[in-house]
mmCIF file of C-alpha atoms in Angstrom:
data_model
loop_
_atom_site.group_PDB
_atom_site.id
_atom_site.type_symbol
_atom_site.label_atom_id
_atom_site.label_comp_id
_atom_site.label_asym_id
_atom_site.label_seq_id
_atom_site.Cartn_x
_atom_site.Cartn_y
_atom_site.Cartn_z
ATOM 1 C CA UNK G 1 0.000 0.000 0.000
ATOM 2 C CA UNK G 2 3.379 2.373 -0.391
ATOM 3 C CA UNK G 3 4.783 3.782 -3.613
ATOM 4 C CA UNK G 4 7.956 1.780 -4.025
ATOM 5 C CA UNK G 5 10.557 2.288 -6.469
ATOM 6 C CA UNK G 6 10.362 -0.325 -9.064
ATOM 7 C CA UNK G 7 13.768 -1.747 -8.429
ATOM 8 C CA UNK G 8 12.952 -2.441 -4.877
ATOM 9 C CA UNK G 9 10.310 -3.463 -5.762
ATOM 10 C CA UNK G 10 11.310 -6.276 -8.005
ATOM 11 C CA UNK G 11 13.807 -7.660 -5.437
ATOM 12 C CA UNK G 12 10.930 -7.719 -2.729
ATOM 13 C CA UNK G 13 9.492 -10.533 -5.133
ATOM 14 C CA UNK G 14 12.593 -12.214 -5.452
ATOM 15 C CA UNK G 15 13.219 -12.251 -1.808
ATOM 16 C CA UNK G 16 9.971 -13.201 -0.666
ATOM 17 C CA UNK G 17 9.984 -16.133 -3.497
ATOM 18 C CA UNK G 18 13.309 -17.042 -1.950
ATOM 19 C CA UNK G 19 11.767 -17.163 1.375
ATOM 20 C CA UNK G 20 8.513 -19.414 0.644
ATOM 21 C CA UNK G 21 10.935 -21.773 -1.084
ATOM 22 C CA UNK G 22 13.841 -21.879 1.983
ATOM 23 C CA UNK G 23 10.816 -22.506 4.436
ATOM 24 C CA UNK G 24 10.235 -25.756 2.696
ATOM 25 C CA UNK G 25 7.357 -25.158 -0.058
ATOM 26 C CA UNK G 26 8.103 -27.624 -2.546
ATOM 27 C CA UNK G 27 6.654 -25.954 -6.284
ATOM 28 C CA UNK G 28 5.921 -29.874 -7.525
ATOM 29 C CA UNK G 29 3.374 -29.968 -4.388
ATOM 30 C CA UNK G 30 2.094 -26.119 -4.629
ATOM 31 C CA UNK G 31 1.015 -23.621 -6.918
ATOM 32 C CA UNK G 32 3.451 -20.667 -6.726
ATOM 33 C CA UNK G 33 2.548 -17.337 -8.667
ATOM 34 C CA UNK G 34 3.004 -14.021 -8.636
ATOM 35 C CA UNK G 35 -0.290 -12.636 -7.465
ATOM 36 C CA UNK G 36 0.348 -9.240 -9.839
ATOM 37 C CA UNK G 37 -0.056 -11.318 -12.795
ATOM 38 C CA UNK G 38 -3.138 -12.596 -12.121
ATOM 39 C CA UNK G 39 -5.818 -10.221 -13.253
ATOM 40 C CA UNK G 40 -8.882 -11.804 -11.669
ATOM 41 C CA UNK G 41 -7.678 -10.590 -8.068
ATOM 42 C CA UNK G 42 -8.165 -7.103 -8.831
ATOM 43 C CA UNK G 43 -11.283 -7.377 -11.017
ATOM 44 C CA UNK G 44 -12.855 -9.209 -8.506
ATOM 45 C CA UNK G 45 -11.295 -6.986 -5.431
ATOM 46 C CA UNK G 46 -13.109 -4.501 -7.262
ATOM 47 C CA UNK G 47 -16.710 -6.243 -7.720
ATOM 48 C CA UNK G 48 -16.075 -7.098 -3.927
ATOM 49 C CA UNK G 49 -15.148 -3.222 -3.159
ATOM 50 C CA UNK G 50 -18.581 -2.152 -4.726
ATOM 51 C CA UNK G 51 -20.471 -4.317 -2.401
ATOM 52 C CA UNK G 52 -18.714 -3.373 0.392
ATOM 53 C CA UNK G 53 -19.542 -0.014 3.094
ATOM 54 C CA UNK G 54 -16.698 2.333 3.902
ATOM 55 C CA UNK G 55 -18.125 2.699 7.163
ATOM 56 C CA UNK G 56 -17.332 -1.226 7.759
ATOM 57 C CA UNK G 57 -13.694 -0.300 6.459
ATOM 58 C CA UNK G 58 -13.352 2.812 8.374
ATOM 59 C CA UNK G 59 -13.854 0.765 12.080
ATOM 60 C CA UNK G 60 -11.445 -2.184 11.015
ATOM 61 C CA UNK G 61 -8.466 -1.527 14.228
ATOM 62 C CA UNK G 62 -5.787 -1.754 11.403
ATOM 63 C CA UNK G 63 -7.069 1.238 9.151
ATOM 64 C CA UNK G 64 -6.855 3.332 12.292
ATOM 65 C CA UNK G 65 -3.440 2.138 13.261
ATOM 66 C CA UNK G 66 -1.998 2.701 9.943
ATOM 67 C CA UNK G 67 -3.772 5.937 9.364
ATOM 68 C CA UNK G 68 -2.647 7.337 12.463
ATOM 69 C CA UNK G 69 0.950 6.199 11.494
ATOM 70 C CA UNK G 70 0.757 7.667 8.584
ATOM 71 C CA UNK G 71 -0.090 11.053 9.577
ATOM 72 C CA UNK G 72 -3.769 10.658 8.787
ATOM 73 C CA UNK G 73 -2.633 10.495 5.555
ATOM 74 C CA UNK G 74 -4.532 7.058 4.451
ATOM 75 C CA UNK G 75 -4.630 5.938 1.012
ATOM 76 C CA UNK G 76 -7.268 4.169 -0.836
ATOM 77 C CA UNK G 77 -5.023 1.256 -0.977
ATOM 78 C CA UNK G 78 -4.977 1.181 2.502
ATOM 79 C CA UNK G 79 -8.356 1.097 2.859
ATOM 80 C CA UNK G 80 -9.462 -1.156 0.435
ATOM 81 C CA UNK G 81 -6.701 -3.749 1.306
ATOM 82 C CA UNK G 82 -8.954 -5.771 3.280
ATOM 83 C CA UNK G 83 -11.318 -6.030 0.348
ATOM 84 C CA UNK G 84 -8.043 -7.037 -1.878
ATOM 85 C CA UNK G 85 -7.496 -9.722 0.832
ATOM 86 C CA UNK G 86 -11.165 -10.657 0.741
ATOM 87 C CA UNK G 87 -11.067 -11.247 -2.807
ATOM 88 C CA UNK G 88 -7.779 -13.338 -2.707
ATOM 89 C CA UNK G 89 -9.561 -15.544 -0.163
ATOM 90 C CA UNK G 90 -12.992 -15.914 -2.227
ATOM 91 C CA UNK G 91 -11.707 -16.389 -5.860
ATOM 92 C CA UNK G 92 -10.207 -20.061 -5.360
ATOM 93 C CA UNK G 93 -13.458 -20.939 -3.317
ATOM 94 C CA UNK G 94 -11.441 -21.117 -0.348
ATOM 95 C CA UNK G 95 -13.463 -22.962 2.641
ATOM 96 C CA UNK G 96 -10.518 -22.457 5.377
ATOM 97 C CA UNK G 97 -8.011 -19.671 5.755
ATOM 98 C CA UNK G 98 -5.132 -19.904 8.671
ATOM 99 C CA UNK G 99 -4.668 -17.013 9.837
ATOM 100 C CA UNK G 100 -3.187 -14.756 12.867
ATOM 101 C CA UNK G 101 -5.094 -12.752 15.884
ATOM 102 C CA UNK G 102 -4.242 -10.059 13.798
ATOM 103 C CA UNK G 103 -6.234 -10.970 10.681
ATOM 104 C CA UNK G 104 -9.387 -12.540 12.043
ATOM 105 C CA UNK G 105 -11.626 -9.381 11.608
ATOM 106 C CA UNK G 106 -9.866 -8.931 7.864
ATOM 107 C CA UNK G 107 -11.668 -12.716 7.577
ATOM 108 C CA UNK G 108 -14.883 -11.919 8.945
ATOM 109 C CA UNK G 109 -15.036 -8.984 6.329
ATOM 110 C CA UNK G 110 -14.432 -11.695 3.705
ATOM 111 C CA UNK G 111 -16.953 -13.925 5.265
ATOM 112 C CA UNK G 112 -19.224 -11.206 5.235
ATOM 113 C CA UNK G 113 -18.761 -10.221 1.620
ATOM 114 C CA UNK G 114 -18.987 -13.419 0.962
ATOM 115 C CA UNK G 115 -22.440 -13.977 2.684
ATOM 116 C CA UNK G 116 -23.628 -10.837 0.721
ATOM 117 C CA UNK G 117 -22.632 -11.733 -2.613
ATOM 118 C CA UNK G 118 -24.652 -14.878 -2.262
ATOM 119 C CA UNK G 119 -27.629 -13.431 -0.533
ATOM 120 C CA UNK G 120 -27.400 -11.168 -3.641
ATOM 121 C CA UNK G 121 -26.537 -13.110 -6.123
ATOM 122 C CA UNK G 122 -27.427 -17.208 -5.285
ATOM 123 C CA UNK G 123 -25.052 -19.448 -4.061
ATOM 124 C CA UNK G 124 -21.439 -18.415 -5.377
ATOM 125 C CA UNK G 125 -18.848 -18.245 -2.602
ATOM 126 C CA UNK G 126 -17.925 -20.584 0.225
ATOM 127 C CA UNK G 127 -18.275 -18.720 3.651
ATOM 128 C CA UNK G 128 -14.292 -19.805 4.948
ATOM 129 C CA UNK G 129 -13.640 -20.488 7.928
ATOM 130 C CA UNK G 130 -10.314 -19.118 10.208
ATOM 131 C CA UNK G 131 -7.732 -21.462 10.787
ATOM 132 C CA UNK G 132 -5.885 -19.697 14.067
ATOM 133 C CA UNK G 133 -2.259 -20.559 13.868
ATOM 134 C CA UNK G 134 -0.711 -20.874 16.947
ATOM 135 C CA UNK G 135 2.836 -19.598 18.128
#
């Protein structure tokens, strides 16, 4: 959700590819892509984002946090995360999600969306369900 220079950029990607793959992800057992070049994440972020309140965004405890880090200064991005993360979740039908303390009200926002998408629209989405990870 911060402008970064495209170099950086670039070897954020590599690192955090390096990373998945040194904590023992093996590509012949798992799908491993580069989220950017999937275009159905932010198509469907944005269906997601048009069904969603900014009043619901406004109250999640990590806007405010950031925002108040940032100056008040809050992008969009920042705010409509959540709904990017939502849509991540939804689009492969996912029916459990592990997840931290720290993200269980970003899930319930996709397991809301996802409740009102189907409400609206029939049957579409799994409602998923948090896997808490402990530490």
């Amino acid at each position: 959700t911060m402008p970064k220079e495209p170099a950086v950029l670039h070897q954020n990607i590599l690192d955090t590819t390096a990373a998945v793959l040194a904590c023992g992800i093996d590509p012949k057992k798992c799908f491993l892509f580069r989220q950017s070049l999937v275009p159905e994440h932010a198509e469907l972020a944005w269906i997601l984002g048009c069904l969603t309140n900014v009043s619901r965004l406004l109250r999640l405890p990590q806007w405010k946090a950031k925002r108040a880090s940032q100056n008040n200064e809050g992008t969009v991005g920042l705010l409509t995360y959540p709904v990017l993360q939502a849509a991540d979740i939804l689009l492969y039908k996912s029916t459990h999600v592990p997840v931290g303390e720290d993200q269980v009200l970003h899930l319930e926002l996709a397991q809301d969306i996802a409740q009102h998408f189907n409400k609206k629209y029939g049957e579409f989405f799994p409602v998923p369900k948090a896997i808490l990870s402990e530490l």
